[in-house]
Coordinates of C-alpha atoms in Angstrom, one line a residue:
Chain A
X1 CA -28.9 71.0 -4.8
X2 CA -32.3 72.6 -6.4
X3 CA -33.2 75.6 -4.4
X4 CA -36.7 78.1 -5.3
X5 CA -36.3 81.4 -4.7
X6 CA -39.2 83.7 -4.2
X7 CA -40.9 82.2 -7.5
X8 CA -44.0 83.4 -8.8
X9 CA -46.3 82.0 -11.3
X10 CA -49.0 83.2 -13.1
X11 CA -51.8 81.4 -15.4
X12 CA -53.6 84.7 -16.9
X13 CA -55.0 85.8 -13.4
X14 CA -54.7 83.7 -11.5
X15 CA -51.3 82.7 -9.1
X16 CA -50.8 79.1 -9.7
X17 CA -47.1 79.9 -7.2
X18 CA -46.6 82.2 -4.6
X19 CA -43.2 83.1 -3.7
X20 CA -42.4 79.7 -3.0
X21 CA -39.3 79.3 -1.3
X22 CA -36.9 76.2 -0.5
X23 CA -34.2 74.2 -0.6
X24 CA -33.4 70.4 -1.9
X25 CA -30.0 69.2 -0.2
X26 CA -28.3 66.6 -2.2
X27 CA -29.3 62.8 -1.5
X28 CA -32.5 63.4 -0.4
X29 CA -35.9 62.4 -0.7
X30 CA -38.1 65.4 -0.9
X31 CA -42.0 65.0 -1.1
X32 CA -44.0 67.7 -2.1
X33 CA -47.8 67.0 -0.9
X34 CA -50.9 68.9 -1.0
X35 CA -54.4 68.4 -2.6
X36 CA -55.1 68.7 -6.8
X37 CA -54.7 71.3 -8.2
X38 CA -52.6 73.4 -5.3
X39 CA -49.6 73.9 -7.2
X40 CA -47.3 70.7 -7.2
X41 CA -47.0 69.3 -10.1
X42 CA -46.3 73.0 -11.7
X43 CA -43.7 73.3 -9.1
X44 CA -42.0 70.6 -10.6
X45 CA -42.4 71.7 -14.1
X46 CA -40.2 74.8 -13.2
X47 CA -37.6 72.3 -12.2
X48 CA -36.7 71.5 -15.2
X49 CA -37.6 74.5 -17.0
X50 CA -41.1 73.1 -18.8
X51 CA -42.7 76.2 -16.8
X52 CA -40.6 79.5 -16.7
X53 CA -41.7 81.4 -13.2
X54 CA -43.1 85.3 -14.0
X55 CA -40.8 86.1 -10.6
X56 CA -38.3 84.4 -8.6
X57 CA -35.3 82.3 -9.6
X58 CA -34.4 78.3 -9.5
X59 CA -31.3 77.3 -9.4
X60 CA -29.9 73.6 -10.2
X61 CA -26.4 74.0 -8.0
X62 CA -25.1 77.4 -9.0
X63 CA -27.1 77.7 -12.2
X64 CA -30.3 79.6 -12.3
X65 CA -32.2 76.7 -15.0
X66 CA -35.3 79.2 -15.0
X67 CA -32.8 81.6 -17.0
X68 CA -31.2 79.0 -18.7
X69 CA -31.4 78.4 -22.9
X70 CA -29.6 76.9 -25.8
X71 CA -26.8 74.3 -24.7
X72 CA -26.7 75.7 -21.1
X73 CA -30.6 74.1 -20.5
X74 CA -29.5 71.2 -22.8
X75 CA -26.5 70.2 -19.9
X76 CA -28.5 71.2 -17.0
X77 CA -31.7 69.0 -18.0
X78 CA -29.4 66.1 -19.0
X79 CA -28.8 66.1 -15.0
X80 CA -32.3 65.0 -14.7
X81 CA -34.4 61.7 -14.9
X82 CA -38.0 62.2 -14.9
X83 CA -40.5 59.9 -14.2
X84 CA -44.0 61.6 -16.0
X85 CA -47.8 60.8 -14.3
X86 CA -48.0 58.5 -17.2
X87 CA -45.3 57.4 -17.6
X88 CA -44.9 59.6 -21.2
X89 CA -43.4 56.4 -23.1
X90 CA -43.5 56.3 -27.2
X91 CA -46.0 54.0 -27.7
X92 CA -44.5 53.4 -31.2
X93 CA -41.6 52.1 -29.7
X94 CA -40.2 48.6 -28.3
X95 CA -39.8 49.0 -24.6
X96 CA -36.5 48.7 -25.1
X97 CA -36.3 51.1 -27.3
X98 CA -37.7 53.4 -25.3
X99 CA -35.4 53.2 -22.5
X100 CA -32.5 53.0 -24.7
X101 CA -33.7 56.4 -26.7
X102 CA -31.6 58.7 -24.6
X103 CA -28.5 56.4 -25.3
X104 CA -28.9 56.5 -28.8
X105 CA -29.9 60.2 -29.5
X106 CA -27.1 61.7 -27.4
X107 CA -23.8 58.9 -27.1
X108 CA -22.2 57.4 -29.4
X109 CA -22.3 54.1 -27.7
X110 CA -22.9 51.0 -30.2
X111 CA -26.0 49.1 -30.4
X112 CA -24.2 45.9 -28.1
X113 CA -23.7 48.7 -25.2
X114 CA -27.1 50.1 -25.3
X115 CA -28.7 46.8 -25.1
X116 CA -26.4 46.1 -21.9
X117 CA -27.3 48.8 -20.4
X118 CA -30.7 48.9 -20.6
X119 CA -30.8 45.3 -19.7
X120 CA -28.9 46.1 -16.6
X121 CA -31.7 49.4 -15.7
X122 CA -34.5 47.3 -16.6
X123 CA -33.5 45.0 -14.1
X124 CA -33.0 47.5 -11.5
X125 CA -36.4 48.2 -11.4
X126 CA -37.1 44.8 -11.4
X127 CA -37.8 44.1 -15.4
X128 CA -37.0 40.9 -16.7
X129 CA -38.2 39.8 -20.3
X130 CA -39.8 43.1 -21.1
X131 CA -37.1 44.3 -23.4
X132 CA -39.3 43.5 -26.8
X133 CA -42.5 44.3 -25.6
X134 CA -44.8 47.2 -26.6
X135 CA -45.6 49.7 -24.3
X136 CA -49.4 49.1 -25.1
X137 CA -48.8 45.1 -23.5
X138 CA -47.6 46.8 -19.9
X139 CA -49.7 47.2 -16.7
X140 CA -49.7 50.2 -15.1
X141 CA -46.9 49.4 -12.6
X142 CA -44.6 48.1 -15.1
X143 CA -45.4 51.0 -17.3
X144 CA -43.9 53.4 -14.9
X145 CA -41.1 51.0 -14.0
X146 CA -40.3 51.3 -17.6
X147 CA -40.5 54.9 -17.0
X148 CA -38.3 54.8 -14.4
X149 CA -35.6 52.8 -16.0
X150 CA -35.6 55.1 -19.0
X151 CA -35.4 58.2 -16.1
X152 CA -32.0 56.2 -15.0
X153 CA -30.6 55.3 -17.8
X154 CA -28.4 58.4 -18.5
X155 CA -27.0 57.9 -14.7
X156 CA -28.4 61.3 -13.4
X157 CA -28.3 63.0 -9.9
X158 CA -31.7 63.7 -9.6
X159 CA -34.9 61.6 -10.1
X160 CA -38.3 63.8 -10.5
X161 CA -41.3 61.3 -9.7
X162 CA -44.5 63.3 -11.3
X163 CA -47.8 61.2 -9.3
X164 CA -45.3 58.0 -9.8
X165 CA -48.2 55.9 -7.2
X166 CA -51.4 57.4 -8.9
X167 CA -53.5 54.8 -10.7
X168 CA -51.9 52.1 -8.7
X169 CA -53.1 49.4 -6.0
X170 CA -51.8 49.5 -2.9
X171 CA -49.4 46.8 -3.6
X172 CA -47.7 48.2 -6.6
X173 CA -47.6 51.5 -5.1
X174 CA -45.7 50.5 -2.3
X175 CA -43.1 48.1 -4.7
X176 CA -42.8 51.9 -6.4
X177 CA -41.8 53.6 -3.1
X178 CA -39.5 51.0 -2.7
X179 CA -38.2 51.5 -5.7
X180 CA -37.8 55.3 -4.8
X181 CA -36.2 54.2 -1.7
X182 CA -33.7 52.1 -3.7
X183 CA -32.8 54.7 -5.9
X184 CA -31.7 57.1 -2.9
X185 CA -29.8 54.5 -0.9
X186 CA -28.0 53.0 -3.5
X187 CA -27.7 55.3 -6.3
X188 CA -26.9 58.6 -4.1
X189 CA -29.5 60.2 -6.3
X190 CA -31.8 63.1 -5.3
X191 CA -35.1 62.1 -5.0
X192 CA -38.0 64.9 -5.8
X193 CA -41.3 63.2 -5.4
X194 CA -44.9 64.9 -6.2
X195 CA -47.6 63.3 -4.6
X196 CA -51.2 63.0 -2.6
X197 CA -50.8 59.5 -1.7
X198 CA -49.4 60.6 1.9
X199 CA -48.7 57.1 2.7
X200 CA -46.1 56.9 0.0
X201 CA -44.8 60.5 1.3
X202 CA -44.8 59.6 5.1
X203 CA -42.4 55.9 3.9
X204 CA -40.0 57.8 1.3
X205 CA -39.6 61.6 1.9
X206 CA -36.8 62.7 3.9
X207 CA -38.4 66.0 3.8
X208 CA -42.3 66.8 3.0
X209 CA -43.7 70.0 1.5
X210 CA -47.2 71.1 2.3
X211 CA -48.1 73.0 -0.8
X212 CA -52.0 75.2 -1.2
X213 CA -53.2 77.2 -3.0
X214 CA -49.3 78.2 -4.4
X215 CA -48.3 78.8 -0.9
X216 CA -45.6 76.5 0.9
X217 CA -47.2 75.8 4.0
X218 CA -44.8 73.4 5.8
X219 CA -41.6 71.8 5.1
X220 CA -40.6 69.3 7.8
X221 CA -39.6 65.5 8.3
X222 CA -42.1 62.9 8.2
X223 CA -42.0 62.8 12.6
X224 CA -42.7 66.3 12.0
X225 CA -45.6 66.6 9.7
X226 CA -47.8 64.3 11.3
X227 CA -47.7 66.1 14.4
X228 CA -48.0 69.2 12.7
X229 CA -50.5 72.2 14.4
X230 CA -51.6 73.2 10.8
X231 CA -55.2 73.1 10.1
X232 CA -54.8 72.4 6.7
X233 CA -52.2 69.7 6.9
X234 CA -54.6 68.3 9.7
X235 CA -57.3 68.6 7.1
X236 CA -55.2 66.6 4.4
X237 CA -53.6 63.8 7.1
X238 CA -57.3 63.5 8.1
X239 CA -58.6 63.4 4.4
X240 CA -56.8 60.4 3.5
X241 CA -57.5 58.5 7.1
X242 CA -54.3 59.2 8.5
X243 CA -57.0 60.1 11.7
X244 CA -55.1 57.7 14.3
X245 CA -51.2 59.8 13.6
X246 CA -50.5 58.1 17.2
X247 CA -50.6 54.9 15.3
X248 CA -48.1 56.1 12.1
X249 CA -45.9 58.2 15.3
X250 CA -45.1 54.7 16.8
X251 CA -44.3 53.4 13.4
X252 CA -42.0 55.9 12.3
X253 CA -40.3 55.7 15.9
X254 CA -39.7 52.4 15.6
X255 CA -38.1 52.4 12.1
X256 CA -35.7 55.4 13.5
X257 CA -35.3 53.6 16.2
X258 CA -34.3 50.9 14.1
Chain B
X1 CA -39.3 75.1 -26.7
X2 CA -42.4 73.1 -27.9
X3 CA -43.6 72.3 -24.8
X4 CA -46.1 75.7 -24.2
X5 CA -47.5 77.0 -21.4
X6 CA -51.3 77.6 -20.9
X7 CA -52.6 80.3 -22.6
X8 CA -55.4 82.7 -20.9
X9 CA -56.8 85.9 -22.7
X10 CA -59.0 87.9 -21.1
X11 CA -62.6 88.0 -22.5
X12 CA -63.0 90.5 -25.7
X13 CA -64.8 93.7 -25.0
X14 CA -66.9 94.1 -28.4
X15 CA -66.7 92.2 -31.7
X16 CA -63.7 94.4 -32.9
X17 CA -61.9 93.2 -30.4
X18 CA -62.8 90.0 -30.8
X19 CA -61.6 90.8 -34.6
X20 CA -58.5 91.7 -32.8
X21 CA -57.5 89.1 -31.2
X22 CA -58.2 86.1 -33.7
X23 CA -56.0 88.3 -36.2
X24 CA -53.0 88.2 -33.3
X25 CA -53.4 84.8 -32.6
X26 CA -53.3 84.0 -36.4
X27 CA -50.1 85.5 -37.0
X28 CA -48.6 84.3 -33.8
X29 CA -49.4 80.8 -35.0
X30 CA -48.4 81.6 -38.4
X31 CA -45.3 83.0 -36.7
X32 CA -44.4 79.4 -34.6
X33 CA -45.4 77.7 -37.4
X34 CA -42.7 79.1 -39.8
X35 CA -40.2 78.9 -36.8
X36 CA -41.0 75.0 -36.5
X37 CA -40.4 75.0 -40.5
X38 CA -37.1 77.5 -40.2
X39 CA -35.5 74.9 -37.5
X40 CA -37.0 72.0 -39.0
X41 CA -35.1 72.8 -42.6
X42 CA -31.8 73.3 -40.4
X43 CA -32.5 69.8 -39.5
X44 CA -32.7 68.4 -43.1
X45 CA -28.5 68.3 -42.6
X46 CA -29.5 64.8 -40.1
X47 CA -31.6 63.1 -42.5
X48 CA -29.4 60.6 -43.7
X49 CA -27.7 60.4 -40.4
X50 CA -27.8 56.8 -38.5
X51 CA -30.4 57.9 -35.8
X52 CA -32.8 59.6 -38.0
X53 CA -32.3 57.3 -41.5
X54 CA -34.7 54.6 -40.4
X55 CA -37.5 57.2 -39.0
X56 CA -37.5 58.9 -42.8
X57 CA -37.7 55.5 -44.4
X58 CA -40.7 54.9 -42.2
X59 CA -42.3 58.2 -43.2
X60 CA -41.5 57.6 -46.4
X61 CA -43.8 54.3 -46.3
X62 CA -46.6 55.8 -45.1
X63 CA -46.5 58.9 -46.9
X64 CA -46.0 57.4 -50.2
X65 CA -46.5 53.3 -50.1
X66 CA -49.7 54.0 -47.8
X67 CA -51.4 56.7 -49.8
X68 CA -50.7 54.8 -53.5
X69 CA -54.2 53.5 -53.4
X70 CA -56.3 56.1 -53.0
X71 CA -54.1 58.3 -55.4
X72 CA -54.7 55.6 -58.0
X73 CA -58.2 55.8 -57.8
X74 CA -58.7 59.6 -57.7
X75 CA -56.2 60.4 -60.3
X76 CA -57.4 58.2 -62.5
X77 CA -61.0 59.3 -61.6
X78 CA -60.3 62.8 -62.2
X79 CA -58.9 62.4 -65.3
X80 CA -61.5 60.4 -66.7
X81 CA -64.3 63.2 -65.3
X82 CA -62.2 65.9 -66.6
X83 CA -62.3 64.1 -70.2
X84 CA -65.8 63.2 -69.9
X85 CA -67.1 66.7 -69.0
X86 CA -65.1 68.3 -71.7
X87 CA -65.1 66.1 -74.1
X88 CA -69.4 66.3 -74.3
X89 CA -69.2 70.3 -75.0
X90 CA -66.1 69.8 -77.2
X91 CA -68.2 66.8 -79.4
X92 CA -70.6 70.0 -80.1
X93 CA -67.6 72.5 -81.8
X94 CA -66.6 68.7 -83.6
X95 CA -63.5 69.3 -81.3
X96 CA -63.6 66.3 -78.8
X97 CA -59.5 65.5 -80.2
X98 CA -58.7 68.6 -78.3
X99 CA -59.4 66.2 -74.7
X100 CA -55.8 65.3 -74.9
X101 CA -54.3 68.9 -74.3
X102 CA -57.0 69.7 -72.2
X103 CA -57.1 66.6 -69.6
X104 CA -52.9 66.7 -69.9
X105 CA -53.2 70.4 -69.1
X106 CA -55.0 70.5 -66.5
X107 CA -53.7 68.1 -64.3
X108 CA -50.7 68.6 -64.6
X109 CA -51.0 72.5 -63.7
X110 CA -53.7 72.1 -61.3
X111 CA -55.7 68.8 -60.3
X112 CA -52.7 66.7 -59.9
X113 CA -51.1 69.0 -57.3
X114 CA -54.1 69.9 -55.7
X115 CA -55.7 66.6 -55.3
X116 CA -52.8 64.8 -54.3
X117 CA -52.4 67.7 -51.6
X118 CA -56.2 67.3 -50.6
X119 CA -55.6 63.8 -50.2
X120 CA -52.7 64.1 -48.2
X121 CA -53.8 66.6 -45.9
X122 CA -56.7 64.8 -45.8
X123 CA -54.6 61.4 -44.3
X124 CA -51.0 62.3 -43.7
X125 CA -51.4 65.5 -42.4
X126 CA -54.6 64.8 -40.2
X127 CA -52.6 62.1 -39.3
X128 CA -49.6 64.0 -38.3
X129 CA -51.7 66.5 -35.8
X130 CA -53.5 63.4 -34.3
X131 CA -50.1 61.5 -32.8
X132 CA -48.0 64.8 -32.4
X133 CA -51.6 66.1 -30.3
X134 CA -51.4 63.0 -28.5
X135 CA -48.0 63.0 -27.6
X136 CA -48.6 66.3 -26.3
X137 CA -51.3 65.8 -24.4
X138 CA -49.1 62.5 -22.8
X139 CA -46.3 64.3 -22.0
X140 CA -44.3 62.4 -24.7
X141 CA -42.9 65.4 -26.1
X142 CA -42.5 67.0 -22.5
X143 CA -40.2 63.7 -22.1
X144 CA -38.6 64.4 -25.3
X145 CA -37.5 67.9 -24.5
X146 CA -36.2 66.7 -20.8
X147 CA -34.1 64.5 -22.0
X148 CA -32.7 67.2 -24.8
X149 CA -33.9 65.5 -27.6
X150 CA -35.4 68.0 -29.5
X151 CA -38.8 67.2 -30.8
X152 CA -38.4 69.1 -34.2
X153 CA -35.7 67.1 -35.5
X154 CA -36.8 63.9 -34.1
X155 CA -40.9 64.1 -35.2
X156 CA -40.8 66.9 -37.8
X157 CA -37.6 66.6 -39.4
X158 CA -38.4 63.2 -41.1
X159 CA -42.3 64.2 -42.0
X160 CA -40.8 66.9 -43.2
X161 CA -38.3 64.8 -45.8
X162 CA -40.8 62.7 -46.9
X163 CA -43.3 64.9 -47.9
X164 CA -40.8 66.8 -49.8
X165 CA -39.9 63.8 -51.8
X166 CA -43.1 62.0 -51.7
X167 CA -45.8 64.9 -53.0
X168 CA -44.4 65.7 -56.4
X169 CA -43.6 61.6 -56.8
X170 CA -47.5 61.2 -56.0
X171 CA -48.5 63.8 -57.7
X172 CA -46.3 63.0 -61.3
X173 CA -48.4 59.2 -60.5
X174 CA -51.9 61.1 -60.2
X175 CA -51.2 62.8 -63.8
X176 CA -50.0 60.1 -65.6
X177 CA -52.9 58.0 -64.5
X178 CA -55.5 61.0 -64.6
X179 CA -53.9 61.4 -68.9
X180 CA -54.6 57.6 -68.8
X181 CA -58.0 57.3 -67.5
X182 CA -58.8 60.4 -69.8
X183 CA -57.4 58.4 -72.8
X184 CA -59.6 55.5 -71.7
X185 CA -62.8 58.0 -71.7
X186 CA -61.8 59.7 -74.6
X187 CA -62.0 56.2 -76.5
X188 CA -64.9 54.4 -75.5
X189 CA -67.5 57.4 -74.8
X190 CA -66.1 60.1 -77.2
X191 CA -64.5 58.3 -80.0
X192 CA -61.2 59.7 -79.5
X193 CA -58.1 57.5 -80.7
X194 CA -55.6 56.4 -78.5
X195 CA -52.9 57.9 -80.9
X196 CA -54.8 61.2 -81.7
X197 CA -55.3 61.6 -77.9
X198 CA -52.2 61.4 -76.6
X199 CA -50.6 63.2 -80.2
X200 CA -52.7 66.0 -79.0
X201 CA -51.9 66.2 -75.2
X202 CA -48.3 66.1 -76.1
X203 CA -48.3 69.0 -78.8
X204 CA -49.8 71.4 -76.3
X205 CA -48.6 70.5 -72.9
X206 CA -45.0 72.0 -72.1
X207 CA -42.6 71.3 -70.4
X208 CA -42.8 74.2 -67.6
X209 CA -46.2 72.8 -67.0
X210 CA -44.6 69.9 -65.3
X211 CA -42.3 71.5 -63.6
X212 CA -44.8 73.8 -62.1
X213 CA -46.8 71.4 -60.9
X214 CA -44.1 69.7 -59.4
X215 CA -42.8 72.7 -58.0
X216 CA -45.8 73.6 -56.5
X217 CA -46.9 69.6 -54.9
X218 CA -43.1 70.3 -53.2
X219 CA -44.5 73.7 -51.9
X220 CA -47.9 71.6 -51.1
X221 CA -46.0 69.6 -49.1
X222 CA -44.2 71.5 -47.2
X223 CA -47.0 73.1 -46.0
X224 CA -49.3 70.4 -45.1
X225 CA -46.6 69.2 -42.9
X226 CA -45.9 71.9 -41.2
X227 CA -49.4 73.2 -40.8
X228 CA -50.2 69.8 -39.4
X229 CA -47.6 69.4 -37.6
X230 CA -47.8 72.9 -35.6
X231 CA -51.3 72.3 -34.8
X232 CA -50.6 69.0 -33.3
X233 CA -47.6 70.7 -31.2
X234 CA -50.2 73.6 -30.3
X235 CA -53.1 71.0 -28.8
X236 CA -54.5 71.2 -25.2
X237 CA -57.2 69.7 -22.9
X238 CA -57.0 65.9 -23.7
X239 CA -58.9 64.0 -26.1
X240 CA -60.9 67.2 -27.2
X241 CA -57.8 69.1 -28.0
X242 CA -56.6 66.1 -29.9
X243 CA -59.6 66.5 -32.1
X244 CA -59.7 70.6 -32.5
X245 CA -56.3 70.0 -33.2
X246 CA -56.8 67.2 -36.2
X247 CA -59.8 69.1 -37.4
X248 CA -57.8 72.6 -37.6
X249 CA -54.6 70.5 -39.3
X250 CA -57.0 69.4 -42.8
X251 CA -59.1 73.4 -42.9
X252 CA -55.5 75.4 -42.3
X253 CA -54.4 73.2 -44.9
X254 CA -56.5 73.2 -47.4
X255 CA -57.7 77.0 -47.1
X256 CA -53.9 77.5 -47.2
X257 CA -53.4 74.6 -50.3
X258 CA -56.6 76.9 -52.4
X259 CA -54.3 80.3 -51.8
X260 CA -51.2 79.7 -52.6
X261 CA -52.1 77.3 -55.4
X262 CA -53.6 80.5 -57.1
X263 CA -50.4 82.3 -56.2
X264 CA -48.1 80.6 -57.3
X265 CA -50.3 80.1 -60.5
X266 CA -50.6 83.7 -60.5
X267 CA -46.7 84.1 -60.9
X268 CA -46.1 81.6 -63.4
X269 CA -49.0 82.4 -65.9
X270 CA -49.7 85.4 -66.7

C-alpha cells in the first residue's frame, strides 16, 4: 500500500504539490492523469524518494519512505520496479546486461542464473533474441520493454510506469498497456501508472487521479471519470477527443459486463 | 543522494549580493564535491572486487592506453621546446651543457605533471562530465539510485582508481620522453653530446624531484576526476546542461590544476 499524506512541494516559489492526499490499495492499477506539467510525474518521484516533499508524509506500508535514509531507503526502494520516460537504460551496456544489472550488483547469484532469469523476464515482455543487443539497436517500444523487464527482474510489488506510452504509435502503446495489464493479473503487482494518454488510463487503471496545478482533483474508476461533472476533467476528456464518452460508457460496460 | 532536486534562488538585489551568492554556491559545490571524493575513497575497498574489477580495467584503458598518443607527442614536444628555448640563451654564457639539468628539471617538477593533467582534463575529464551529464539528464543515474546501486561506487569509484594509477604512470612517460626529445634538440641544434646531456641532467636532478612530481600527477588526478565528475552529477536542462557541464569540468580543473600546483610547490621548495 503507498499512501500521500497532506504532501507539499515546493520548487523555489512556486507549489509544484498541494496537500495531495491518497491511497494505493495493493494489486491495483492506479493512473494518475492530468496535463504537462501539473504535478504527475513529481508525484511519482516522491514515491520512491527521488523528491523529498517540504510537508506531508508517504508512506510505502507502514514506513514513511519520505523520512527514510541509509539501509532503510536502500530496502524500501528495492520494493520497487520502475519503468523511466526513457526508458533510463545504460547505453554502454548489452541489453542483457542491463536487465541483469540489478542481479549482479545486489545477489550473489552466478552468471548461469542471471542469464536464466533474464531470459525468462525478457520474454515476459515479449523479447526474444534481444539479449546481445545494444540499447542504441532498439525501437522505442522495445526500448521500454527492456525497461520494463529490467523493472521486473528483482520480483517487486510494485511497478512505477513514468509516461511508459509517450513517443509511441498507437499500436505499441496499446501492446504496452497490455503489458501493464499482464503484470497486475498475473504477477499480483501494484501497478502506479503516470500518464496523458487517457486512452491507455481509461484500458489499465483500476483507479484514475485527476491531478492540476498540484491539486488532486478526482480520484475515481474509469466508469466514473468519464462521467465526471468536473470542468477540468471535461476539459482534458475533451482535449484528447474523448468528446463522444457515451461511446467509451458502452465500452467499458460491456467489458464489466463481461 | 546524487540525484538533486531543482535549485531556484531568488534574483540578487545589488552586485554584492550577487558576490554573495556565487561565493555560497562555490563552497557548496566544493563541499558535494569533496563528499563525492570522501565516499568515493571508502569505495576504493571494491576495486578489485568481481563486480567492479572489469569496470576499472576499462577505465584504465581509456585513461591510460587511449591518452598514450597525445602524451607522446606533447611530452616529447615540450621537452624539445624547453631545450631549444634555453639552450639559445645558454649558447650565449657558453653554457648550452647545462640543457640537461635544466629540461630534466623542469619536467619533472613542473611540465610533466601539469601537461599530462592539462591533457587529461582536457579528454578524460571533459569526458567524464559529458556521460555522467548525460546520464543525468536520462535518468540513468535516477535508475541507478532506485534500484540501490549507488552511483558513486559504480561510475566514480573506478574513474577514480584509474586516474590514481594512470597520472603519475603518464606523467613518469611524458618526462622521460620530454629528457629525450630535449637530448635530441640538444644534439642536432645546440651541439650538445648525448653523454654530456644526459651526464648533466643526472648530476643535478634529485631524487625528491621525482617523487614530487609523481606525488603531485596523483594529487592531479584525483582532482580532475572528481571535479569532472561532480560537475557531470551537478548538470541540468538537457543537452545545454550537458555542455555547461563539460565546459565547467576542463576551467574548474585547470584553474584548480594552476593552484595547487603552486602549492604544493610552495611546500616542497622553499
Amino acid at each position: 500500500m503507498i499512501r500521500f499524506e497532506r504532501v507539499t512541494k515546493y520548487f523555489g516559489e512556486k507549489k509544484v504539490l498541494d496537500a495531495v492526499d491518497f491511497t494505493v490499495a495493493p494489486g491495483e492499477t492506479f493512473v494518475i492523469v492530468g496535463f504537462s506539467g501539473a504535478g504527475k510525474s513529481i508525484t511519482l518521484k516522491h514515491m520512491i524518494r527521488l523528491l523529498t516533499p517540504d510537508y506531508g508524509k508517504v508512506y510505502i506500508g507502514d514506513e514513511i519512505i519520505s523520512q527514510a535514509t541509509g539501509r532503510e531507503l536502500q530496502k524500501l526502494r528495492e520494493r520497487f520496479g520502475v519503468l523511466f520516460q526513457g526508458a533510463a537504460l545504460l547505453e554502454w551496456m548489452s541489453v542483457g546486461d542491463n536487465v541483469g544489472l540489478p542481479l549482479r550488483e545486489k545477489t550473489d547469484m552466478s552468471e548461469s542464473e542471471i542469464r536464466h532469469r533474464v531470459s525468462e523476464r525478457l520474454e515476459q515482455v515479449n523479447l526474444h533474441h534481444v539479449y546481445d543487443l545494444s540499447p542504441s539497436e532498439l525501437s522505442g517500444g522495445m526500448r521500454k520493454r527492456v525497461g520494463l523487464a529490467r523493472a521486473l527482474v528483482m520480483n517487486p510489488d510494485i511497478i512505477l510506469y513514468d509516461e511508459p506510452t509517450s513517443g509511441l504509435d498507437p499500436v505499441t502503446s496499446r501492446s504496452i498497456d497490455q503489458l501493464i495489464e499482464r503484470m497486475r493479473s498475473e504477477l499480483k503487482v501494484t501497478n502506479v501508472v503516470v500518464t496523458h494518454d487517457l486512452f491507455s488510463a481509461l484500458g489499465i487503471g483500476t483507479r484514475i487521479a485527476m491531478i492540476h496545478n498540484g491539486h488532486i482533483l478526482e480520484i475515481s474508476t474509469p466508469a466514473d471519470f468519464i462521467r465526471s461533472q468536473n470542468e477540468v476533467v471535461k476539459n482534458f476528456l475533451d482535449s484528447q477527443y474523448i468528446t463522444k464518452r457515451g461511446k467509451w460508457e458502452a465500452q467499458i460496460n460491456e467489458t464489466q459486463e463481461n | 543522494m546524487i540525484t538533486r532536486e531543482p535549485e531556484f534562488y531568488a534574483p540578487a538585489l545589488n552586485t554584492r549580493g550577487k558576490f554573495g551568492r556565487f561565493v555560497l554556491i562555490g563552497c557548496r559545490n566544493a563541499g558535494l564535491a569533496l563528499l563525492v571524493l570522501w565516499e568515493a575513497l571508502l569505495d576504493l575497498r571494491f576495486v578489485f572486487s568481481k563486480r567492479s574489477r572489469m569496470m576499472v580495467l576499462e577505465q584504465l584503458y581509456i585513461t591510460g592506453i587511449k591518452s598514450l598518443g597525445v602524451i607522446t607527442v606533447v611530452g616529447m614536444f615540450t621537452g624539445m621546446i624547453l631545450a631549444l628555448q634555453t639552450g639559445l640563451e645558454l649558447r650565449k654564457f657558453g653554457q648550452e651543457v647545462n640543457i640537461g639539468a635544466a629540461v630534466m628539471i623542469t619536467m619533472l617538477r613542473e611540465m610533466g605533471p601539469f601537461m599530462t593533467a592539462m591533457i587529461l582534463s582536457a579528454s578524460v575529464g571533459s569526458a567524464m562530465a559529458a556521460e555522467l551529464g548525460t546520464m543525468v539528464v536520462s535518468e540513468e543515474i535516477a535508475a541507478l539510485e532506485v534500484m540501490s546501486i549507488p552511483p558513486v561506487r559504480f561510475l566514480v569509484m573506478p574513474r577514480l582508481a584509474a586516474m590514481m594509477v594512470m597520472t603519475p604512470i603518464l606523467t613518469f612517460y611524458a618526462c622521460m620522453l620530454g629528457v629525450i626529445g630535449g637530448a635530441i634538440v640538444g644534439n642536432t641544434q645546440l651541439g650538445v653530446a648525448f653523454a654530456a646531456y644526459f651526464d648533466n641532467a643526472t648530476r643535478w636532478a634529485v631524487n625528491k624531484d621525482l617523487y614530487i612530481g609523481l606525488f603531485k600527477a596523483f594529487i592531479f588526478g584525483i582532482m580532475i576526476t572528481i571535479i569532472s565528475c561532480h560537475q557531470g552529477f551537478s548538470t541540468t536542462e538537457g543537452a545545454v546542461g550537458v555542455g555547461r557541464a563539460t565546459r565547467r569540468s576542463v576551467i574548474i580543473s585547470f584553474l584548480s590544476l594552476l593552484i595547487v600546483g603552486y602549492v604544493i610547490t610552495r611546500m616542497f621548495y622553499e
